[in-house]
Amino acid sequence: MSKKIVPLRPLSALLVIMAAVVLYLYTASPVKTRNASSTGAYSEDMFRRHYAELKSMMLEIRDCNTSVKLKRVNDFFNAIQYDTDPDVWGQEDYWASRKEFLGAERGDCEDYAIAKYFTLRQLGFRNETLFLTYVRVAQSRIPHIVLTYYATPDAVPLVLDSNQPQIVPANKRRDLRPIFNFNADKIYLSKQRGLGRELPGAEINLDKWTELLLKTEEGK
């Protein structure tokens, strides 16, 4: 029997409450959020074109195995041009929805990870297997976000990185120091193997993730 692409479902009230207690990740000062239609970076025509390409690719791979789905989704979004938030959105730190990312045709590290996360969820990946992982790049300590896939809770995750074409196990990425993992449900303190210790939401600053989840629920 053919597998169906799973539509994104609205967030539960519990999830919204949980997400609302977490704070801003990169900076302590709040930044006014603009939606996609209020900035010149976004093009509805561009979004429709890229979204049609994305839907076609998703239909093509819906019955494929996990490795193929991970690779094709990773390749699709990694083909989008990297650019900084100030240049794209005119803000120091802006977390774009998948729609905004496709419509702007540019983005930075968290935009790639977010788009991959929601696409793989629609392809049937369980939420507990997918995490956005906040890391620091070795030596430079530059903050970076990647998507990680856990086949099991105690597995070494696979890393889907906007800076690397290959998907490799986390223990092969000596250049990255994982700090914490998060998805629409939970936050964990990272370790090399397995998910690590679950953290209360208030311990980590994630206001931008909260805003992103709400935008996604509203279809922005």
GROMACS .gro file of C-alpha atoms in nm:
model
  220
    1MET     CA    1   0.000   0.000   0.000
    2SER     CA    2   0.130   0.348  -0.084
    3LYS     CA    3   0.237   0.568   0.202
    4LYS     CA    4   0.077   0.912   0.220
    5ILE     CA    5   0.253   1.239   0.290
    6VAL     CA    6   0.138   1.339   0.636
    7PRO     CA    7   0.001   1.695   0.659
    8LEU     CA    8   0.132   1.919   0.938
    9ARG     CA    9  -0.115   1.917   1.224
   10PRO     CA   10  -0.194   2.219   1.447
   11LEU     CA   11   0.002   2.234   1.771
   12SER     CA   12  -0.175   2.124   2.081
   13ALA     CA   13  -0.242   2.377   2.355
   14LEU     CA   14   0.003   2.187   2.574
   15LEU     CA   15   0.280   2.227   2.317
   16VAL     CA   16   0.216   2.600   2.283
   17ILE     CA   17   0.229   2.641   2.660
   18MET     CA   18   0.548   2.434   2.680
   19ALA     CA   19   0.711   2.628   2.399
   20ALA     CA   20   0.606   2.963   2.543
   21VAL     CA   21   0.817   2.919   2.855
   22VAL     CA   22   1.141   2.897   2.665
   23LEU     CA   23   1.335   3.212   2.582
   24TYR     CA   24   1.546   3.358   2.306
   25LEU     CA   25   1.848   3.152   2.188
   26TYR     CA   26   2.110   3.385   2.045
   27THR     CA   27   2.054   3.723   2.209
   28ALA     CA   28   1.901   3.846   2.530
   29SER     CA   29   1.724   4.144   2.367
   30PRO     CA   30   1.384   4.085   2.207
   31VAL     CA   31   1.355   4.154   1.834
   32LYS     CA   32   1.028   4.256   1.671
   33THR     CA   33   0.916   3.977   1.439
   34ARG     CA   34   0.792   4.046   1.086
   35ASN     CA   35   0.608   3.785   0.886
   36ALA     CA   36   0.694   3.678   0.534
   37SER     CA   37   0.460   3.912   0.353
   38SER     CA   38   0.593   4.227   0.522
   39THR     CA   39   0.948   4.213   0.388
   40GLY     CA   40   1.091   4.244   0.040
   41ALA     CA   41   1.297   3.926   0.091
   42TYR     CA   42   0.995   3.705   0.035
   43SER     CA   43   0.833   3.630  -0.301
   44GLU     CA   44   0.504   3.440  -0.317
   45ASP     CA   45   0.581   3.338  -0.675
   46MET     CA   46   0.920   3.205  -0.567
   47PHE     CA   47   0.760   3.014  -0.282
   48ARG     CA   48   0.501   2.853  -0.511
   49ARG     CA   49   0.765   2.746  -0.761
   50HIS     CA   50   0.996   2.592  -0.500
   51TYR     CA   51   0.707   2.438  -0.306
   52ALA     CA   52   0.586   2.266  -0.623
   53GLU     CA   53   0.937   2.126  -0.668
   54LEU     CA   54   0.941   2.014  -0.305
   55LYS     CA   55   0.602   1.841  -0.330
   56SER     CA   56   0.712   1.664  -0.646
   57MET     CA   57   1.028   1.539  -0.476
   58MET     CA   58   0.834   1.427  -0.169
   59LEU     CA   59   0.589   1.229  -0.379
   60GLU     CA   60   0.879   1.068  -0.563
   61ILE     CA   61   1.046   0.944  -0.244
   62ARG     CA   62   0.744   0.871  -0.022
   63ASP     CA   63   0.791   0.493  -0.051
   64CYS     CA   64   1.173   0.501  -0.031
   65ASN     CA   65   1.378   0.390   0.268
   66THR     CA   66   1.501   0.617   0.545
   67SER     CA   67   1.847   0.677   0.398
   68VAL     CA   68   1.707   0.790   0.063
   69LYS     CA   69   1.457   1.024   0.226
   70LEU     CA   70   1.723   1.181   0.447
   71LYS     CA   71   1.960   1.232   0.155
   72ARG     CA   72   1.706   1.373  -0.086
   73VAL     CA   73   1.562   1.618   0.167
   74ASN     CA   74   1.911   1.721   0.277
   75ASP     CA   75   2.021   1.777  -0.083
   76PHE     CA   76   1.705   1.969  -0.174
   77PHE     CA   77   1.741   2.231   0.096
   78ASN     CA   78   2.121   2.249   0.089
   79ALA     CA   79   2.090   2.369  -0.272
   80ILE     CA   80   1.935   2.693  -0.144
   81GLN     CA   81   2.178   2.984  -0.113
   82TYR     CA   82   2.318   3.072   0.229
   83ASP     CA   83   2.277   3.431   0.348
   84THR     CA   84   2.268   3.610   0.682
   85ASP     CA   85   1.956   3.727   0.864
   86PRO     CA   86   2.051   4.099   0.841
   87ASP     CA   87   2.088   4.070   0.464
   88VAL     CA   88   1.772   3.864   0.411
   89TRP     CA   89   1.533   3.991   0.679
   90GLY     CA   90   1.694   4.309   0.808
   91GLN     CA   91   1.714   4.160   1.159
   92GLU     CA   92   2.005   4.035   1.364
   93ASP     CA   93   1.837   3.698   1.424
   94TYR     CA   94   1.526   3.576   1.241
   95TRP     CA   95   1.402   3.216   1.231
   96ALA     CA   96   1.224   3.169   0.898
   97SER     CA   97   0.947   2.919   0.845
   98ARG     CA   98   0.986   2.671   0.562
   99LYS     CA   99   0.751   2.885   0.354
  100GLU     CA  100   0.960   3.197   0.416
  101PHE     CA  101   1.285   3.010   0.347
  102LEU     CA  102   1.157   2.885   0.011
  103GLY     CA  103   1.006   3.223  -0.076
  104ALA     CA  104   1.322   3.415   0.009
  105GLU     CA  105   1.541   3.154  -0.162
  106ARG     CA  106   1.807   3.232   0.099
  107GLY     CA  107   1.867   3.165   0.466
  108ASP     CA  108   2.107   3.072   0.744
  109CYS     CA  109   2.175   2.756   0.943
  110GLU     CA  110   1.855   2.727   1.147
  111ASP     CA  111   1.640   2.790   0.838
  112TYR     CA  112   1.787   2.483   0.666
  113ALA     CA  113   1.740   2.269   0.977
  114ILE     CA  114   1.382   2.388   1.030
  115ALA     CA  115   1.282   2.321   0.669
  116LYS     CA  116   1.434   1.971   0.679
  117TYR     CA  117   1.264   1.895   1.011
  118PHE     CA  118   0.912   1.979   0.894
  119THR     CA  119   0.961   1.810   0.558
  120LEU     CA  120   1.078   1.484   0.712
  121ARG     CA  121   0.788   1.497   0.959
  122GLN     CA  122   0.552   1.519   0.662
  123LEU     CA  123   0.727   1.221   0.509
  124GLY     CA  124   0.632   1.015   0.813
  125PHE     CA  125   0.937   1.046   1.041
  126ARG     CA  126   0.839   1.028   1.406
  127ASN     CA  127   0.894   1.344   1.605
  128GLU     CA  128   1.112   1.163   1.861
  129THR     CA  129   1.367   1.077   1.589
  130LEU     CA  130   1.428   1.434   1.468
  131PHE     CA  131   1.595   1.717   1.657
  132LEU     CA  132   1.738   2.056   1.584
  133THR     CA  133   2.077   2.045   1.753
  134TYR     CA  134   2.252   2.357   1.874
  135VAL     CA  135   2.628   2.311   1.836
  136ARG     CA  136   2.945   2.514   1.849
  137VAL     CA  137   3.206   2.483   1.579
  138ALA     CA  138   3.538   2.365   1.726
  139GLN     CA  139   3.807   2.625   1.794
  140SER     CA  140   3.603   2.919   1.664
  141ARG     CA  141   3.311   2.834   1.897
  142ILE     CA  142   3.075   2.983   1.639
  143PRO     CA  143   2.713   2.885   1.717
  144HIS     CA  144   2.547   2.668   1.454
  145ILE     CA  145   2.229   2.460   1.421
  146VAL     CA  146   2.201   2.127   1.240
  147LEU     CA  147   1.927   1.866   1.210
  148THR     CA  148   1.995   1.529   1.373
  149TYR     CA  149   1.821   1.198   1.314
  150TYR     CA  150   1.811   0.932   1.590
  151ALA     CA  151   1.719   0.583   1.469
  152THR     CA  152   1.673   0.494   1.838
  153PRO     CA  153   1.693   0.711   2.153
  154ASP     CA  154   2.037   0.571   2.243
  155ALA     CA  155   2.182   0.580   1.889
  156VAL     CA  156   2.463   0.794   1.754
  157PRO     CA  157   2.261   1.046   1.551
  158LEU     CA  158   2.311   1.126   1.185
  159VAL     CA  159   2.391   1.492   1.116
  160LEU     CA  160   2.219   1.686   0.837
  161ASP     CA  161   2.429   2.001   0.807
  162SER     CA  162   2.378   2.295   0.572
  163ASN     CA  163   2.757   2.328   0.552
  164GLN     CA  164   2.825   1.967   0.447
  165PRO     CA  165   2.677   1.765   0.158
  166GLN     CA  166   2.733   1.428   0.330
  167ILE     CA  167   2.514   1.291   0.608
  168VAL     CA  168   2.747   1.136   0.865
  169PRO     CA  169   2.723   1.005   1.225
  170ALA     CA  170   2.778   1.268   1.492
  171ASN     CA  171   3.088   1.089   1.623
  172LYS     CA  172   3.252   1.154   1.285
  173ARG     CA  173   3.194   1.529   1.314
  174ARG     CA  174   3.482   1.619   1.542
  175ASP     CA  175   3.445   1.981   1.432
  176LEU     CA  176   3.110   2.015   1.608
  177ARG     CA  177   3.046   2.031   1.983
  178PRO     CA  178   2.678   1.956   2.054
  179ILE     CA  179   2.515   2.156   2.331
  180PHE     CA  180   2.144   2.068   2.328
  181ASN     CA  181   1.872   1.911   2.111
  182PHE     CA  182   1.515   2.030   2.073
  183ASN     CA  183   1.204   1.960   1.870
  184ALA     CA  184   0.834   2.047   1.895
  185ASP     CA  185   0.800   1.842   2.214
  186LYS     CA  186   1.120   1.823   2.418
  187ILE     CA  187   1.465   1.967   2.492
  188TYR     CA  188   1.767   1.752   2.583
  189LEU     CA  189   2.121   1.824   2.691
  190SER     CA  190   2.334   1.679   2.411
  191LYS     CA  191   2.587   1.400   2.432
  192GLN     CA  192   2.774   1.207   2.163
  193ARG     CA  193   2.547   0.902   2.181
  194GLY     CA  194   2.180   0.912   2.274
  195LEU     CA  195   1.957   1.204   2.358
  196GLY     CA  196   2.104   1.288   2.697
  197ARG     CA  197   1.923   1.446   2.991
  198GLU     CA  198   1.584   1.604   2.928
  199LEU     CA  199   1.576   1.970   3.027
  200PRO     CA  200   1.286   2.180   3.156
  201GLY     CA  201   1.196   2.435   2.889
  202ALA     CA  202   1.279   2.731   3.113
  203GLU     CA  203   1.648   2.630   3.124
  204ILE     CA  204   1.703   2.709   2.753
  205ASN     CA  205   1.634   3.029   2.562
  206LEU     CA  206   1.417   2.944   2.261
  207ASP     CA  207   1.171   3.228   2.196
  208LYS     CA  208   1.252   3.214   1.825
  209TRP     CA  209   1.153   2.847   1.812
  210THR     CA  210   0.824   2.931   1.984
  211GLU     CA  211   0.753   3.201   1.726
  212LEU     CA  212   0.846   2.964   1.445
  213LEU     CA  213   0.608   2.691   1.568
  214LEU     CA  214   0.324   2.941   1.587
  215LYS     CA  215   0.400   3.075   1.238
  216THR     CA  216   0.400   2.721   1.101
  217GLU     CA  217   0.066   2.648   1.266
  218GLU     CA  218  -0.075   2.962   1.101
  219GLY     CA  219   0.065   2.863   0.761
  220LYS     CA  220   0.314   3.150   0.737
   0.00000   0.00000   0.00000
